[in-house]
Amino acid sequence: MLEAADTTRAPRRTVPPTWLVVALACAGQFLVVLDVAVVNVALPSMRADLGLNAQGLQWVVNAYAIAFAGFMLLGGRAGDLYGRKRMFLVGLGLFTLASLAGGLAQQDWQLLAARGVQGLGAAVLAPSTLTILTAAVPEGAARARAIGTWTAVGAGGGAAGGLVGGVLVDLLSWRWVLLINVPVGAVVLAGASLWLAESRAGQGRRLDLPGAALVTAGLATLAFGISQTEAAGWTAPETVVPLLAGLVLIGAFLAVEARTAAPLMPLGLLRRRAVASANVAMFLSGSAMFCMWFFMTLYAQNVLAYTPLEAGLALVPSSLAVIIGSKLAPRLMRGFGPRVVAVAGTLVAAVGFGWQSMLSEHGAFVTSIMVPGVLMMLGAGLAATPLAALATSGARPEEAGLVSGLVNTSRTMGGSLGLAVMSTVAAARSAGSATPGALTEGYALVFRTSTVVLLVGAVLMLVWLPRKTSAASAGTPAVSPSASSSAN
């Protein structure tokens, strides 16, 4: 009878191969990061079709980035509490539906709203990609390689955005830079439903919804205030009021986090040197590097008169460079340590930004786009992996999603605020003129400003970052494998 009972028992689920779990996690990360950059080459077409002004174009990018950054911590905590697979599916489903809505938008507000919802879906999805991956791969050299692949795929998503967007805009229309996510998202959803295993590590704690609302509102209000300086200046009421309101909201967020029993971002995490220093470095790096694709594609199209496809193709070498840098970083970290690699990568990027700041309105492809672009993105790839390794090293199981979300939040929050500042810098220098010469001067000043930010960041990293991660193997971004007992 026992044997008969055993034969009727449902078969145990087969554990999927590690490479498949890593591939699904990387596919989710690729979509998330791709959509930060893919719209850049489509901006002129969006402006012509929907009547967007210069500030509206900036918000096509920032509506996504701000929602992404503002809800990232909530997404990481939700994964810990309710399950990483569940949040992966929820986030990807929301992202895919919002992509469909954006691609079908008929008015500018519809596009901006869809981009914001896309960012919310990405914020839920992104932290789960890293925690799913680190749980699937044992700590050590194998995990370092997997994290390097995850970083390379994410960086490649941002880098490939220009090429993918250019092809789609030239061959179809700007709408397909969003609609392409629908079939791809459906395939990844199906694969994740079938092959990912569920896990969580939250012990019944509740979500901090007030904290998420305050930090997102504060970030959006600050970015809006910064964007107002382009037309009104820094001392006008329409600039000062949102800037002050944003600071008040961020202050309220910190007050809530200090008092709530289950904070979205436990402030005690920032007392850890590795977490605090790496996230500040991520913020500074993001503020400079995030806007590179935005201004490079505008320079190529508005000044050099490239088509969207030509602009995308022009950034292919940079796409390859960021992937190479991300794959080299784990090997270099074993020999030199994460701090040295992070500083070196930031300095390489600073050289590229400094070179790019010498652009002209008659620039040649090799000297005005390819070589400086390769240096900028090679440095970005080299710096990202060691900073992520330091930020996540030694995280406890219940903190895995939170710390992973904090890493992405710092980078994206820096990028969204940096884009608002750099757009204002460019507009102030060009003084409202749309001639190639005036635009070139504005873009050049952006790259000079970014160079200074990166040099300051390199000094800060050298002084503040710890020499090693707390993991057993240097160069291993250590999120404990027990963070996911069953299955980025």
Coordinates of C-alpha atoms in Angstrom, one line a residue:
M1 CA 0.0 0.0 0.0
L2 CA 2.8 2.4 0.9
E3 CA 4.5 1.6 -2.5
A4 CA 1.2 2.3 -4.3
A5 CA 0.8 5.5 -2.4
D6 CA 4.3 6.5 -3.4
T7 CA 3.6 5.9 -7.1
T8 CA 0.6 8.2 -7.1
R9 CA 2.4 11.0 -5.3
A10 CA 3.1 14.1 -7.4
P11 CA 6.7 14.1 -8.7
R12 CA 9.0 16.6 -7.1
R13 CA 9.8 19.6 -9.2
T14 CA 13.1 19.4 -11.0
V15 CA 15.6 22.0 -10.0
P16 CA 16.4 24.1 -13.1
P17 CA 20.1 24.3 -14.2
T18 CA 22.0 27.3 -12.8
W19 CA 22.7 28.8 -16.2
L20 CA 18.9 29.0 -16.9
V21 CA 18.3 30.8 -13.6
V22 CA 21.1 33.2 -14.3
A23 CA 19.8 33.7 -17.9
L24 CA 16.3 34.6 -16.7
A25 CA 17.7 37.0 -14.0
C26 CA 19.9 38.7 -16.5
A27 CA 17.1 39.0 -19.0
G28 CA 15.0 40.8 -16.5
Q29 CA 17.9 43.1 -15.7
F30 CA 18.6 43.7 -19.3
L31 CA 15.0 45.0 -20.0
V32 CA 15.1 47.2 -16.9
V33 CA 18.3 49.0 -17.9
L34 CA 17.6 49.0 -21.6
D35 CA 14.6 51.2 -21.0
V36 CA 16.6 53.8 -19.2
A37 CA 18.5 54.4 -22.5
V38 CA 16.5 53.1 -25.4
V39 CA 14.3 56.2 -25.6
N40 CA 17.2 58.6 -26.1
V41 CA 17.5 58.2 -29.9
A42 CA 13.7 58.3 -30.2
L43 CA 13.4 61.7 -28.4
P44 CA 13.4 63.9 -31.6
S45 CA 10.7 61.7 -33.1
M46 CA 8.6 61.8 -29.9
R47 CA 8.9 65.6 -29.9
A48 CA 7.7 65.8 -33.5
D49 CA 4.8 63.4 -33.0
L50 CA 3.5 64.4 -29.6
G51 CA 4.6 68.0 -29.4
L52 CA 7.0 67.7 -26.5
N53 CA 9.1 70.6 -25.4
A54 CA 12.7 70.4 -24.2
Q55 CA 11.6 69.9 -20.6
G56 CA 9.1 67.3 -21.7
L57 CA 11.9 65.4 -23.4
Q58 CA 13.9 65.4 -20.2
W59 CA 10.9 63.9 -18.3
V60 CA 10.5 61.1 -20.8
V61 CA 13.7 59.8 -19.3
N62 CA 13.3 61.1 -15.8
A63 CA 9.7 59.9 -15.2
Y64 CA 11.1 56.3 -15.6
A65 CA 14.3 57.0 -13.7
I66 CA 12.6 58.7 -10.7
A67 CA 9.9 56.0 -10.3
F68 CA 12.7 53.4 -10.7
A69 CA 14.9 55.0 -8.0
G70 CA 12.1 56.0 -5.6
F71 CA 10.5 52.6 -5.4
M72 CA 13.6 50.4 -5.7
L73 CA 13.9 50.0 -1.9
L74 CA 10.3 49.1 -1.7
G75 CA 10.8 46.5 -4.4
G76 CA 13.8 45.0 -2.7
R77 CA 11.9 44.7 0.6
A78 CA 8.8 43.3 -1.1
G79 CA 10.9 40.6 -2.6
D80 CA 12.3 39.7 0.9
L81 CA 8.8 39.6 2.4
Y82 CA 6.6 38.2 -0.3
G83 CA 9.0 36.2 -2.4
R84 CA 11.6 37.0 -5.0
K85 CA 10.0 35.0 -7.8
R86 CA 6.6 36.6 -7.1
M87 CA 8.0 40.1 -7.2
F88 CA 10.0 39.2 -10.4
L89 CA 6.7 38.2 -12.1
V90 CA 4.7 41.2 -10.7
G91 CA 7.3 43.7 -11.7
L92 CA 7.9 42.3 -15.1
G93 CA 4.1 42.1 -15.8
L94 CA 3.6 45.7 -14.8
F95 CA 6.6 46.8 -16.8
T96 CA 5.3 44.9 -19.9
L97 CA 1.8 46.4 -19.7
A98 CA 3.1 49.9 -19.2
S99 CA 5.3 49.4 -22.2
L100 CA 2.2 48.6 -24.2
A101 CA 0.4 51.7 -22.9
G102 CA 3.4 53.9 -23.7
G103 CA 3.8 52.6 -27.2
L104 CA 0.1 53.4 -27.9
A105 CA 0.2 56.8 -26.3
Q106 CA -1.5 59.6 -28.3
Q107 CA -0.7 62.5 -26.0
D108 CA 2.4 63.6 -24.1
W109 CA 0.9 63.1 -20.6
Q110 CA -0.1 59.5 -21.6
L111 CA 3.5 58.7 -22.5
L112 CA 4.9 60.3 -19.4
A113 CA 2.4 58.4 -17.2
A114 CA 3.3 55.1 -18.9
R115 CA 7.0 55.8 -18.4
G116 CA 6.4 56.4 -14.7
V117 CA 4.5 53.1 -14.4
Q118 CA 7.3 51.4 -16.3
G119 CA 9.7 52.7 -13.7
L120 CA 7.6 51.3 -10.9
G121 CA 7.5 47.9 -12.5
A122 CA 11.3 48.0 -13.0
A123 CA 11.7 49.0 -9.3
V124 CA 9.9 45.9 -8.2
L125 CA 11.7 43.6 -10.7
A126 CA 15.3 44.8 -10.5
P127 CA 16.2 43.9 -6.9
S128 CA 14.8 40.3 -7.4
T129 CA 17.1 39.7 -10.4
L130 CA 20.2 40.1 -8.2
T131 CA 19.0 38.1 -5.2
I132 CA 17.7 35.3 -7.4
L133 CA 21.1 35.1 -9.1
T134 CA 23.2 35.2 -5.9
A135 CA 21.1 32.5 -4.4
A136 CA 21.5 30.2 -7.4
V137 CA 25.3 30.5 -7.5
P138 CA 27.6 29.4 -4.6
E139 CA 29.8 32.1 -3.1
G140 CA 33.3 32.3 -4.5
A141 CA 34.7 32.6 -8.0
A142 CA 31.6 31.2 -9.7
R143 CA 29.4 33.9 -8.1
A144 CA 31.9 36.6 -9.0
R145 CA 31.7 35.5 -12.7
A146 CA 27.8 35.4 -12.5
I147 CA 27.7 38.9 -10.9
G148 CA 30.1 40.1 -13.6
T149 CA 27.8 38.6 -16.2
W150 CA 24.8 40.3 -14.5
T151 CA 26.6 43.6 -14.4
A152 CA 27.7 43.3 -18.0
V153 CA 24.2 42.4 -19.2
G154 CA 22.8 45.4 -17.3
A155 CA 25.4 47.7 -18.5
G156 CA 25.0 46.3 -22.0
G157 CA 21.3 47.0 -21.8
G158 CA 22.0 50.6 -21.2
A159 CA 24.7 50.7 -23.9
A160 CA 22.6 48.8 -26.4
G161 CA 19.7 51.2 -25.9
G162 CA 21.0 53.6 -28.5
L163 CA 21.5 50.9 -31.2
V164 CA 18.2 49.1 -30.5
G165 CA 16.3 52.4 -30.4
G166 CA 18.0 53.6 -33.6
V167 CA 17.1 50.5 -35.5
L168 CA 13.5 50.6 -34.3
V169 CA 12.9 54.3 -35.0
D170 CA 14.4 54.2 -38.5
L171 CA 12.7 51.0 -39.6
L172 CA 9.4 51.3 -37.8
S173 CA 8.6 54.2 -35.5
W174 CA 9.5 55.6 -32.0
R175 CA 6.6 53.6 -30.6
W176 CA 8.5 50.4 -31.1
V177 CA 11.2 51.3 -28.6
L178 CA 8.4 50.6 -26.0
L179 CA 6.3 48.0 -27.9
I180 CA 9.3 45.7 -28.4
N181 CA 9.2 45.0 -24.6
V182 CA 5.8 43.3 -24.9
P183 CA 6.8 40.1 -26.7
V184 CA 10.1 39.9 -25.0
G185 CA 8.5 40.5 -21.6
A186 CA 5.9 37.8 -22.3
V187 CA 8.6 35.2 -23.1
V188 CA 10.6 36.0 -20.0
L189 CA 7.4 35.9 -17.9
A190 CA 6.6 32.4 -19.2
G191 CA 10.1 31.2 -18.5
A192 CA 10.3 32.6 -15.0
S193 CA 6.9 31.1 -14.1
L194 CA 8.0 27.7 -15.2
W195 CA 11.6 27.6 -13.9
L196 CA 12.3 30.0 -11.1
A197 CA 11.8 28.7 -7.5
E198 CA 10.2 30.8 -4.8
S199 CA 12.1 32.2 -1.8
R200 CA 11.8 34.9 0.9
A201 CA 13.5 36.0 4.0
G202 CA 11.3 38.6 5.7
Q203 CA 9.8 36.9 8.9
G204 CA 6.5 38.6 8.4
R205 CA 7.6 42.2 8.5
R206 CA 5.4 44.8 6.9
L207 CA 6.1 47.1 3.9
D208 CA 6.9 50.8 4.7
L209 CA 4.6 52.4 2.2
P210 CA 4.8 55.9 3.8
G211 CA 8.6 55.8 3.4
A212 CA 8.3 54.8 -0.3
A213 CA 5.8 57.5 -1.0
L214 CA 7.9 60.2 0.7
V215 CA 11.2 59.3 -0.9
T216 CA 9.7 59.1 -4.4
A217 CA 7.8 62.4 -4.0
G218 CA 10.9 64.1 -2.6
L219 CA 13.1 62.9 -5.4
A220 CA 10.5 63.9 -8.1
T221 CA 10.0 67.3 -6.5
L222 CA 13.7 68.0 -6.3
A223 CA 14.1 67.0 -10.0
F224 CA 11.2 69.2 -11.0
G225 CA 12.7 72.2 -9.1
I226 CA 16.1 71.7 -10.8
S227 CA 14.4 71.5 -14.2
Q228 CA 12.6 74.8 -13.5
T229 CA 16.0 76.6 -13.3
E230 CA 16.3 76.3 -17.1
A231 CA 13.5 78.8 -17.7
A232 CA 13.2 80.7 -14.4
G233 CA 16.7 80.6 -12.8
W234 CA 17.8 79.4 -9.3
T235 CA 16.2 82.2 -7.3
A236 CA 12.7 82.4 -8.8
P237 CA 9.8 81.2 -6.6
E238 CA 8.9 78.5 -9.1
T239 CA 12.3 77.0 -8.6
V240 CA 12.9 77.7 -4.9
V241 CA 9.5 76.3 -3.7
P242 CA 9.8 72.8 -5.2
L243 CA 13.4 72.6 -4.2
L244 CA 12.6 73.4 -0.6
A245 CA 9.5 71.1 -0.7
G246 CA 11.7 68.3 -2.0
L247 CA 14.2 68.7 0.8
V248 CA 11.3 68.8 3.3
L249 CA 10.0 65.5 1.9
I250 CA 13.4 63.9 2.0
G251 CA 13.8 65.1 5.6
A252 CA 10.3 63.6 6.4
F253 CA 11.4 60.3 4.9
L254 CA 14.5 60.2 7.1
A255 CA 12.3 61.0 10.1
V256 CA 9.9 58.2 9.3
E257 CA 12.7 55.7 8.7
A258 CA 14.2 56.6 12.1
R259 CA 10.9 55.9 14.0
T260 CA 9.1 53.1 12.1
A261 CA 9.4 49.6 13.4
A262 CA 10.0 48.2 9.9
P263 CA 11.7 50.9 7.9
L264 CA 12.1 50.8 4.2
M265 CA 15.8 51.8 4.6
P266 CA 17.1 51.0 8.1
L267 CA 19.4 54.0 8.8
G268 CA 21.7 51.7 10.7
L269 CA 22.8 50.2 7.4
L270 CA 24.5 53.5 6.6
R271 CA 26.7 53.2 9.7
R272 CA 28.5 50.3 7.9
R273 CA 31.5 51.8 6.1
A274 CA 31.2 49.5 3.1
V275 CA 27.5 50.2 2.5
A276 CA 27.7 54.0 3.1
S277 CA 30.9 54.6 1.0
A278 CA 29.9 52.4 -1.9
N279 CA 26.4 53.8 -2.2
V280 CA 27.7 57.4 -2.1
A281 CA 30.2 56.5 -4.8
M282 CA 27.4 54.9 -6.8
F283 CA 25.4 58.1 -6.4
L284 CA 28.2 60.3 -7.7
S285 CA 29.1 58.0 -10.5
G286 CA 25.5 57.7 -11.6
S287 CA 25.1 61.5 -11.6
A288 CA 27.8 61.8 -14.2
M289 CA 27.6 58.6 -16.2
F290 CA 23.8 58.3 -16.5
C291 CA 23.5 61.4 -18.7
M292 CA 26.2 60.2 -21.1
W293 CA 23.8 58.4 -23.5
F294 CA 21.3 61.2 -23.4
F295 CA 23.8 63.9 -24.5
M296 CA 25.8 61.7 -26.8
T297 CA 22.7 60.8 -28.8
L298 CA 21.5 64.4 -28.8
Y299 CA 24.9 65.6 -30.0
A300 CA 25.0 63.0 -32.7
Q301 CA 21.5 63.9 -34.1
N302 CA 21.2 67.6 -33.3
V303 CA 24.7 68.7 -34.1
L304 CA 26.3 66.1 -36.4
A305 CA 23.0 65.4 -38.2
Y306 CA 23.1 61.6 -37.7
T307 CA 19.9 59.6 -38.3
P308 CA 18.6 57.6 -35.3
L309 CA 20.1 54.5 -36.7
E310 CA 23.5 56.1 -37.4
A311 CA 23.4 57.5 -33.8
G312 CA 22.8 54.1 -32.4
L313 CA 25.5 52.5 -34.5
A314 CA 27.9 55.2 -33.4
L315 CA 27.6 54.0 -29.8
V316 CA 28.2 50.3 -30.5
P317 CA 31.9 50.6 -29.6
S318 CA 30.9 52.1 -26.2
S319 CA 28.4 49.2 -25.8
L320 CA 31.2 46.7 -26.2
A321 CA 33.5 48.6 -23.9
V322 CA 31.1 48.6 -21.0
I323 CA 30.6 44.9 -21.3
I324 CA 34.4 44.3 -21.5
G325 CA 34.9 46.4 -18.5
S326 CA 32.3 44.6 -16.5
K327 CA 33.7 41.2 -17.4
L328 CA 37.3 42.3 -16.6
A329 CA 36.4 43.7 -13.2
P330 CA 36.1 40.4 -11.3
R331 CA 39.5 39.2 -12.5
L332 CA 41.2 42.5 -11.6
M333 CA 39.5 42.5 -8.2
R334 CA 41.1 39.2 -7.3
G335 CA 44.6 40.7 -7.9
F336 CA 44.2 44.4 -6.8
G337 CA 41.1 44.4 -4.6
P338 CA 37.7 46.1 -5.2
R339 CA 38.8 49.6 -4.0
V340 CA 41.7 49.9 -6.5
V341 CA 39.6 48.7 -9.4
A342 CA 36.7 51.1 -8.6
V343 CA 39.1 54.0 -8.4
A344 CA 40.9 53.0 -11.6
G345 CA 37.6 52.6 -13.5
T346 CA 36.4 56.0 -12.3
L347 CA 39.6 57.6 -13.5
V348 CA 39.4 55.9 -16.9
A349 CA 35.8 57.2 -17.2
A350 CA 37.0 60.7 -16.2
V351 CA 39.6 60.7 -19.0
G352 CA 36.8 59.9 -21.4
F353 CA 34.5 62.6 -20.2
G354 CA 37.3 65.1 -20.3
W355 CA 38.1 64.1 -23.9
Q356 CA 34.4 64.3 -24.8
S357 CA 34.3 67.9 -23.4
M358 CA 36.4 69.0 -26.3
L359 CA 33.8 68.1 -28.9
S360 CA 33.1 70.5 -31.8
E361 CA 30.2 71.0 -34.2
H362 CA 32.2 69.4 -37.0
G363 CA 33.6 66.5 -34.9
A364 CA 34.8 63.3 -36.6
F365 CA 33.3 60.0 -35.5
V366 CA 36.6 58.5 -34.2
T367 CA 37.7 61.4 -32.1
S368 CA 34.4 62.9 -31.0
I369 CA 32.3 59.8 -30.3
M370 CA 34.1 56.5 -30.5
V371 CA 37.3 56.9 -28.5
P372 CA 35.9 59.1 -25.7
G373 CA 32.8 56.9 -25.6
V374 CA 34.9 53.8 -25.2
L375 CA 36.9 55.3 -22.4
M376 CA 33.8 56.5 -20.6
M377 CA 32.0 53.2 -20.7
L378 CA 35.1 51.0 -20.1
G379 CA 35.6 52.9 -16.9
A380 CA 31.9 52.6 -16.0
G381 CA 32.0 48.9 -16.5
L382 CA 35.2 48.5 -14.4
A383 CA 33.8 50.6 -11.5
A384 CA 30.3 49.2 -11.2
T385 CA 31.2 45.6 -10.2
P386 CA 33.6 46.4 -7.3
L387 CA 31.2 49.1 -6.0
A388 CA 28.3 46.6 -6.0
A389 CA 30.6 44.0 -4.4
L390 CA 31.5 46.3 -1.5
A391 CA 27.9 47.6 -1.0
T392 CA 26.4 44.1 -0.8
S393 CA 29.3 42.3 1.0
G394 CA 28.3 40.5 4.2
A395 CA 24.5 41.2 3.9
R396 CA 22.3 39.1 6.2
P397 CA 19.6 36.9 4.5
E398 CA 16.8 39.3 5.5
E399 CA 18.7 42.2 4.0
A400 CA 19.6 40.7 0.7
G401 CA 16.9 42.4 -1.4
L402 CA 17.1 45.6 0.6
V403 CA 20.8 46.1 0.0
S404 CA 20.6 45.1 -3.6
G405 CA 17.8 47.6 -4.1
L406 CA 19.9 50.3 -2.3
V407 CA 22.7 49.8 -4.7
N408 CA 20.5 50.4 -7.7
T409 CA 18.6 53.2 -6.0
S410 CA 21.8 55.1 -5.3
R411 CA 23.0 54.8 -8.9
T412 CA 19.6 55.7 -10.5
M413 CA 18.8 58.4 -8.0
G414 CA 22.1 60.0 -8.7
G415 CA 21.4 59.6 -12.4
S416 CA 18.0 61.2 -12.4
L417 CA 19.0 64.2 -10.4
G418 CA 22.2 64.4 -12.4
L419 CA 20.3 64.5 -15.6
A420 CA 18.1 67.3 -14.3
V421 CA 21.2 69.3 -13.3
M422 CA 23.1 68.6 -16.5
S423 CA 20.1 69.5 -18.7
T424 CA 20.0 72.8 -16.9
V425 CA 23.7 73.3 -17.3
A426 CA 23.5 72.6 -21.1
A427 CA 20.5 74.9 -21.5
A428 CA 22.1 77.7 -19.6
R429 CA 25.2 77.6 -21.7
S430 CA 23.3 77.4 -25.0
A431 CA 21.0 80.3 -23.9
G432 CA 18.0 78.9 -25.6
S433 CA 19.6 78.8 -29.0
A434 CA 19.2 75.6 -31.1
T435 CA 22.1 76.3 -33.5
P436 CA 24.7 73.5 -33.7
G437 CA 27.4 75.8 -32.2
A438 CA 25.3 76.8 -29.2
L439 CA 24.2 73.2 -28.6
T440 CA 27.8 72.0 -28.8
E441 CA 28.9 74.5 -26.2
G442 CA 26.1 73.3 -23.8
Y443 CA 27.0 69.6 -24.3
A444 CA 30.7 70.3 -23.9
L445 CA 30.0 72.0 -20.5
V446 CA 28.0 69.0 -19.4
F447 CA 31.0 66.7 -20.1
R448 CA 33.4 69.0 -18.3
T449 CA 31.1 69.2 -15.3
S450 CA 30.8 65.4 -15.3
T451 CA 34.6 65.1 -15.4
V452 CA 34.9 67.1 -12.2
V453 CA 32.2 65.0 -10.5
L454 CA 34.1 61.8 -11.4
L455 CA 37.4 63.1 -10.1
V456 CA 35.8 64.1 -6.8
G457 CA 34.3 60.6 -6.7
A458 CA 37.6 58.9 -7.3
V459 CA 39.2 60.8 -4.4
L460 CA 36.3 59.9 -2.2
M461 CA 36.6 56.2 -3.1
L462 CA 40.3 56.2 -2.4
V463 CA 39.8 57.7 1.0
W464 CA 36.6 56.1 2.2
L465 CA 36.1 52.7 0.5
P466 CA 37.3 49.7 2.5
R467 CA 40.2 47.7 1.0
K468 CA 38.3 44.4 0.8
T469 CA 34.8 43.0 0.9
S470 CA 33.8 40.9 3.9
A471 CA 33.3 37.9 1.7
A472 CA 35.7 35.0 1.8
S473 CA 36.8 35.7 -1.7
A474 CA 37.9 39.1 -2.7
G475 CA 36.0 40.2 -5.8
T476 CA 32.9 38.3 -4.8
P477 CA 29.8 40.4 -4.4
A478 CA 28.7 38.7 -1.3
V479 CA 25.0 38.4 -0.7
S480 CA 24.6 35.3 1.4
P481 CA 23.3 32.3 -0.5
S482 CA 21.0 31.6 2.3
A483 CA 19.1 34.7 1.5
S484 CA 17.2 32.5 -0.9
S485 CA 16.9 29.1 0.6
S486 CA 15.1 27.6 -2.5
A487 CA 16.3 29.0 -5.5
N488 CA 19.8 37.7 -9.4

